[in-house]
Amino acid sequence: MSWRVANECAERRFGSAARKQIIMFLADKASDDGSGIWCSKGTIQRHTELGESTVKRTISDFLKEGILIETGRRPCKNGFTVIYRIVLARVMTLDSSAEPDDGTGVTLDPVQPEPRTPSTVDGVRGPRWTPNHPKTIHKPPTRKRAEAAVEDERFEKIWAAYPKDRQRGKAACLAQIAEAVREGIDPDDLLHAVQAYATESAGFTRSKVCFSDNWFADRRWRRFLEAMTEERQAQTALAADHHARLAAWVRDRNPMCKHITAPQVTALLASGLVSDGQLRAAGLAA
């Protein structure tokens, strides 16, 4: 059971009582990332006391809407049971069920004319200074809050790099970006992937481009990350080959050693291809 998934589903509108009842039952079976749900439609029917056709139709609708996806099958006595996953990024795009703030609530002494005359509630005075007073001492943000703020800023930067005319569903996109980062994707690499796509598709017609919510949901950034990985591997192999050639010059005391730069000497020594004595023998300072 995942309280996180259950809370996310509880705070969203799913269109009907039956749909809400079914998604809450599935959320009760999910892991924190929404995966690992394996229960038959008959089990859902028995526990929710809904009709068989209602359960089948609702599950089918959830799959079409992207709220659920099938991740596998588990053998059982009647054949197999489908394993589902609740797509949290899709759930977060649904309307909130929270009561809207219409601004008609009751306030006690809403206006504080002077910092030295704070409002009183049940005879207890509030703080001496208003929050925006120059002498108010604010607590510094915790490390966790500071890290979250930096992370949110990086996610916003990735979102902003997507072509403006194709941006759609910002909340869902940010959720997909966060999920990718949790899985180990470097935010800088993801940013470079978005920028590469923007450059590649700059001259595309509207029929060939992709809106951001679909692009991130389909993880189309993978192609660009794979290309970056291949390029880095090629550069690493090229650098290793070059260092091997320089190391051979050092060991042979080749006259070409005079062209080896100080950074290259440091790199050769750090890689263990040559020793300090070999460098000195070749006329190079370690």
Coordinates of C-alpha atoms in Angstrom, one line a residue:
M1 CA 0.0 0.0 0.0
S2 CA 1.2 3.5 -0.8
W3 CA -0.1 6.5 1.1
R4 CA 1.6 8.8 -1.5
V5 CA -0.4 7.3 -4.5
A6 CA -3.6 7.1 -2.4
N7 CA -3.3 10.8 -1.4
E8 CA -2.6 11.9 -5.0
C9 CA -5.6 10.0 -6.3
A10 CA -7.8 11.2 -3.4
E11 CA -7.1 14.8 -4.2
R12 CA -8.1 14.5 -7.9
R13 CA -11.4 14.3 -9.8
F14 CA -12.0 11.2 -11.9
G15 CA -15.4 12.0 -13.3
S16 CA -17.7 9.7 -11.3
A17 CA -18.0 7.9 -8.0
A18 CA -17.4 4.5 -9.6
R19 CA -14.2 5.7 -11.3
K20 CA -13.0 7.2 -8.0
Q21 CA -13.8 4.0 -6.1
I22 CA -11.9 1.8 -8.5
I23 CA -8.8 4.1 -8.7
M24 CA -8.6 4.3 -4.9
F25 CA -8.8 0.5 -4.7
L26 CA -5.9 0.2 -7.2
A27 CA -3.9 2.9 -5.4
D28 CA -4.2 0.8 -2.2
K29 CA -2.4 -2.0 -4.0
A30 CA 0.3 0.2 -5.6
S31 CA 4.0 0.9 -4.6
D32 CA 5.2 4.5 -4.1
D33 CA 5.8 4.9 -7.8
G34 CA 2.4 3.6 -8.8
S35 CA 3.6 0.2 -10.0
G36 CA 3.1 -3.4 -8.9
I37 CA -0.7 -3.5 -9.0
W38 CA -1.9 -7.0 -9.8
C39 CA -5.5 -7.9 -9.1
S40 CA -8.1 -9.3 -11.4
K41 CA -11.2 -7.4 -12.4
G42 CA -13.2 -10.0 -10.4
T43 CA -11.3 -9.0 -7.3
I44 CA -12.0 -5.3 -8.0
Q45 CA -15.6 -6.1 -8.5
R46 CA -15.9 -8.1 -5.2
H47 CA -14.3 -5.4 -3.1
T48 CA -15.9 -2.4 -4.7
E49 CA -19.3 -4.1 -5.1
L50 CA -19.6 -2.5 -8.5
G51 CA -21.0 -4.3 -11.6
E52 CA -18.8 -6.4 -13.8
S53 CA -19.4 -4.3 -16.9
T54 CA -18.7 -1.1 -14.9
V55 CA -15.3 -2.4 -13.7
K56 CA -14.3 -3.6 -17.2
R57 CA -15.3 -0.4 -18.9
T58 CA -13.6 1.8 -16.3
I59 CA -10.3 -0.1 -16.5
S60 CA -10.5 0.1 -20.3
D61 CA -11.1 3.8 -20.1
F62 CA -8.2 4.3 -17.6
L63 CA -5.9 2.5 -20.1
K64 CA -7.1 4.7 -23.0
E65 CA -6.7 7.9 -21.0
G66 CA -3.1 7.0 -19.8
I67 CA -4.1 6.9 -16.2
L68 CA -3.2 3.2 -16.1
I69 CA -0.6 1.2 -18.2
E70 CA 0.0 -2.5 -18.4
T71 CA 3.5 -3.5 -17.2
G72 CA 3.3 -7.3 -17.4
R73 CA 1.3 -10.4 -16.6
R74 CA 1.3 -12.8 -13.7
P75 CA 0.2 -16.4 -14.1
C76 CA -2.8 -17.6 -12.1
K77 CA -5.2 -20.5 -12.0
N78 CA -7.5 -19.0 -14.6
G79 CA -4.6 -18.0 -17.0
F80 CA -3.0 -14.7 -16.0
T81 CA -3.6 -11.5 -14.1
V82 CA -2.6 -8.2 -15.7
I83 CA -0.1 -6.1 -13.7
Y84 CA -0.9 -2.4 -13.8
R85 CA 0.8 0.9 -13.0
I86 CA -0.8 4.2 -12.0
V87 CA 0.8 7.0 -14.0
L88 CA 1.2 9.6 -11.3
A89 CA 2.2 12.3 -13.9
R90 CA -1.1 11.8 -15.7
V91 CA -3.1 11.8 -12.4
M92 CA -1.5 15.1 -11.4
T93 CA -3.0 16.7 -14.6
L94 CA -6.5 16.0 -13.4
D95 CA -8.6 18.7 -11.8
S96 CA -8.2 19.0 -8.0
S97 CA -11.0 18.0 -5.7
A98 CA -10.0 20.6 -3.1
E99 CA -12.5 23.2 -2.2
P100 CA -11.7 26.5 -4.0
D101 CA -10.7 29.5 -2.0
D102 CA -13.4 32.1 -2.8
G103 CA -11.9 34.6 -0.4
T104 CA -15.0 34.8 1.8
G105 CA -13.5 33.3 5.0
V106 CA -13.6 35.0 8.4
T107 CA -10.5 36.8 9.5
L108 CA -9.6 38.2 12.9
D109 CA -8.1 41.7 12.9
P110 CA -6.9 41.3 9.3
V111 CA -5.2 44.8 9.3
Q112 CA -2.3 45.6 11.6
P113 CA -2.0 49.4 11.6
E114 CA 1.3 49.4 13.4
P115 CA 4.0 46.7 14.2
R116 CA 3.7 47.4 17.9
T117 CA 0.0 46.6 18.0
P118 CA -0.4 43.0 16.7
S119 CA -3.7 41.2 16.5
T120 CA -4.9 39.2 19.5
V121 CA -6.5 35.8 19.3
D122 CA -8.0 34.4 22.6
G123 CA -6.1 37.1 24.5
V124 CA -2.7 36.1 23.1
R125 CA -0.8 38.7 21.2
G126 CA 0.9 37.9 17.9
P127 CA 4.5 38.7 17.0
R128 CA 5.8 42.1 17.7
W129 CA 6.9 42.8 14.1
T130 CA 5.0 42.1 10.9
P131 CA 6.6 39.5 8.6
N132 CA 7.8 42.1 6.1
H133 CA 9.2 44.4 8.7
P134 CA 13.0 45.2 8.3
K135 CA 13.7 43.9 11.8
T136 CA 11.9 40.6 11.4
I137 CA 14.4 37.8 11.5
H138 CA 13.5 35.0 9.1
K139 CA 14.7 31.5 9.6
P140 CA 17.2 30.4 6.9
P141 CA 16.0 27.7 4.6
T142 CA 16.9 24.1 5.6
R143 CA 19.3 22.2 3.4
K144 CA 16.5 20.0 2.2
R145 CA 14.4 23.0 1.2
A146 CA 17.4 24.7 -0.5
E147 CA 18.2 21.6 -2.5
A148 CA 14.5 21.3 -3.5
A149 CA 14.5 24.9 -4.7
V150 CA 17.7 24.3 -6.8
E151 CA 16.1 21.2 -8.2
D152 CA 12.9 23.0 -9.1
E153 CA 14.9 25.7 -10.8
R154 CA 16.7 23.2 -12.9
F155 CA 13.4 21.5 -13.9
E156 CA 12.0 24.9 -14.8
K157 CA 15.0 25.5 -17.0
I158 CA 14.5 22.2 -18.8
W159 CA 10.8 23.1 -19.4
A160 CA 11.7 26.6 -20.7
A161 CA 14.2 25.1 -23.2
Y162 CA 11.3 23.3 -25.0
P163 CA 10.1 25.3 -28.1
K164 CA 7.5 27.8 -26.9
D165 CA 5.0 27.1 -29.6
R166 CA 4.8 23.4 -28.5
Q167 CA 4.7 23.8 -24.7
R168 CA 1.6 22.1 -23.2
G169 CA 0.7 20.6 -19.8
K170 CA 3.5 22.2 -17.7
A171 CA 2.6 20.3 -14.5
A172 CA 2.7 17.0 -16.2
C173 CA 6.0 17.8 -18.0
L174 CA 7.6 18.8 -14.7
A175 CA 6.4 15.6 -13.1
Q176 CA 7.9 13.6 -16.0
I177 CA 11.2 15.5 -15.7
A178 CA 11.3 14.8 -11.9
E179 CA 10.6 11.1 -12.5
A180 CA 13.4 10.9 -15.0
V181 CA 15.8 12.5 -12.6
R182 CA 14.8 10.2 -9.8
E183 CA 15.6 7.3 -12.1
G184 CA 19.2 8.6 -12.4
I185 CA 19.1 10.9 -15.5
D186 CA 21.4 13.9 -15.1
P187 CA 19.3 17.1 -15.3
D188 CA 22.1 18.7 -17.4
D189 CA 21.9 15.9 -19.9
L190 CA 18.1 16.2 -20.1
L191 CA 18.5 19.9 -20.7
H192 CA 21.0 19.3 -23.5
A193 CA 18.5 16.7 -25.0
V194 CA 15.7 19.2 -25.0
Q195 CA 18.0 21.8 -26.6
A196 CA 19.1 19.3 -29.2
Y197 CA 15.5 18.5 -30.1
A198 CA 14.7 22.2 -30.3
T199 CA 17.5 22.8 -32.8
E200 CA 16.7 19.7 -34.8
S201 CA 13.0 20.5 -35.1
A202 CA 13.4 24.2 -35.7
G203 CA 12.4 23.9 -39.4
F204 CA 9.7 21.2 -39.0
T205 CA 6.2 21.8 -40.1
R206 CA 3.4 21.7 -37.4
S207 CA 2.4 18.2 -38.5
K208 CA 5.9 16.8 -37.7
V209 CA 6.5 18.4 -34.3
C210 CA 5.5 17.0 -30.9
F211 CA 3.8 18.8 -28.0
S212 CA 5.9 18.8 -24.8
D213 CA 3.5 16.7 -22.7
N214 CA 3.6 13.9 -25.2
W215 CA 7.4 14.3 -25.8
F216 CA 8.3 13.9 -22.1
A217 CA 5.6 11.2 -21.5
D218 CA 7.0 9.1 -24.5
R219 CA 10.5 9.8 -23.2
R220 CA 11.7 10.9 -26.7
W221 CA 14.8 12.4 -25.0
R222 CA 16.3 8.9 -24.8
R223 CA 17.5 9.1 -28.4
F224 CA 19.4 12.3 -27.8
L225 CA 20.9 10.9 -24.5
E226 CA 22.0 7.8 -26.4
A227 CA 23.7 10.0 -29.0
M228 CA 25.5 12.0 -26.3
T229 CA 26.6 8.7 -24.6
E230 CA 28.1 7.4 -27.9
E231 CA 29.8 10.7 -28.5
R232 CA 31.3 10.7 -25.0
Q233 CA 32.5 7.1 -25.5
A234 CA 34.1 8.0 -28.8
Q235 CA 35.9 11.1 -27.2
T236 CA 37.1 8.9 -24.3
A237 CA 38.5 6.3 -26.7
L238 CA 40.1 9.0 -28.8
A239 CA 41.7 10.6 -25.7
A240 CA 42.9 7.2 -24.4
D241 CA 44.5 6.4 -27.8
H242 CA 46.2 9.8 -27.8
H243 CA 47.5 9.4 -24.2
A244 CA 48.9 5.9 -25.2
R245 CA 50.8 7.5 -28.1
L246 CA 52.2 10.2 -25.8
A247 CA 53.2 7.6 -23.2
A248 CA 55.1 5.7 -25.9
W249 CA 57.0 8.8 -26.7
V250 CA 57.9 9.3 -23.0
R251 CA 59.1 5.7 -22.6
D252 CA 61.2 5.9 -25.8
R253 CA 62.5 9.4 -24.9
N254 CA 61.3 10.4 -28.4
P255 CA 62.3 14.0 -29.4
M256 CA 58.6 14.6 -29.9
C257 CA 58.3 14.8 -26.1
K258 CA 59.1 18.5 -26.3
H259 CA 55.6 19.0 -27.7
I260 CA 53.9 17.4 -24.7
T261 CA 52.1 20.1 -22.7
A262 CA 52.0 20.4 -18.9
P263 CA 48.3 19.4 -18.7
Q264 CA 49.1 16.3 -20.8
V265 CA 52.0 15.4 -18.5
T266 CA 49.6 15.6 -15.5
A267 CA 47.0 13.4 -17.3
L268 CA 49.6 10.8 -18.2
L269 CA 50.9 10.6 -14.6
A270 CA 47.3 10.4 -13.2
S271 CA 46.4 7.6 -15.7
G272 CA 49.4 5.5 -14.6
L273 CA 50.7 5.2 -18.1
V274 CA 54.1 6.6 -17.2
S275 CA 56.0 7.1 -13.9
D276 CA 57.6 10.2 -12.5
G277 CA 61.1 8.8 -13.3
Q278 CA 60.2 8.2 -16.9
L279 CA 58.9 11.7 -17.3
R280 CA 62.2 13.1 -15.8
A281 CA 64.2 10.9 -18.1
A282 CA 62.4 12.2 -21.1
G283 CA 63.1 15.8 -19.9
L284 CA 59.6 16.5 -18.6
A285 CA 58.8 17.8 -15.1
A286 CA 56.1 15.8 -13.3

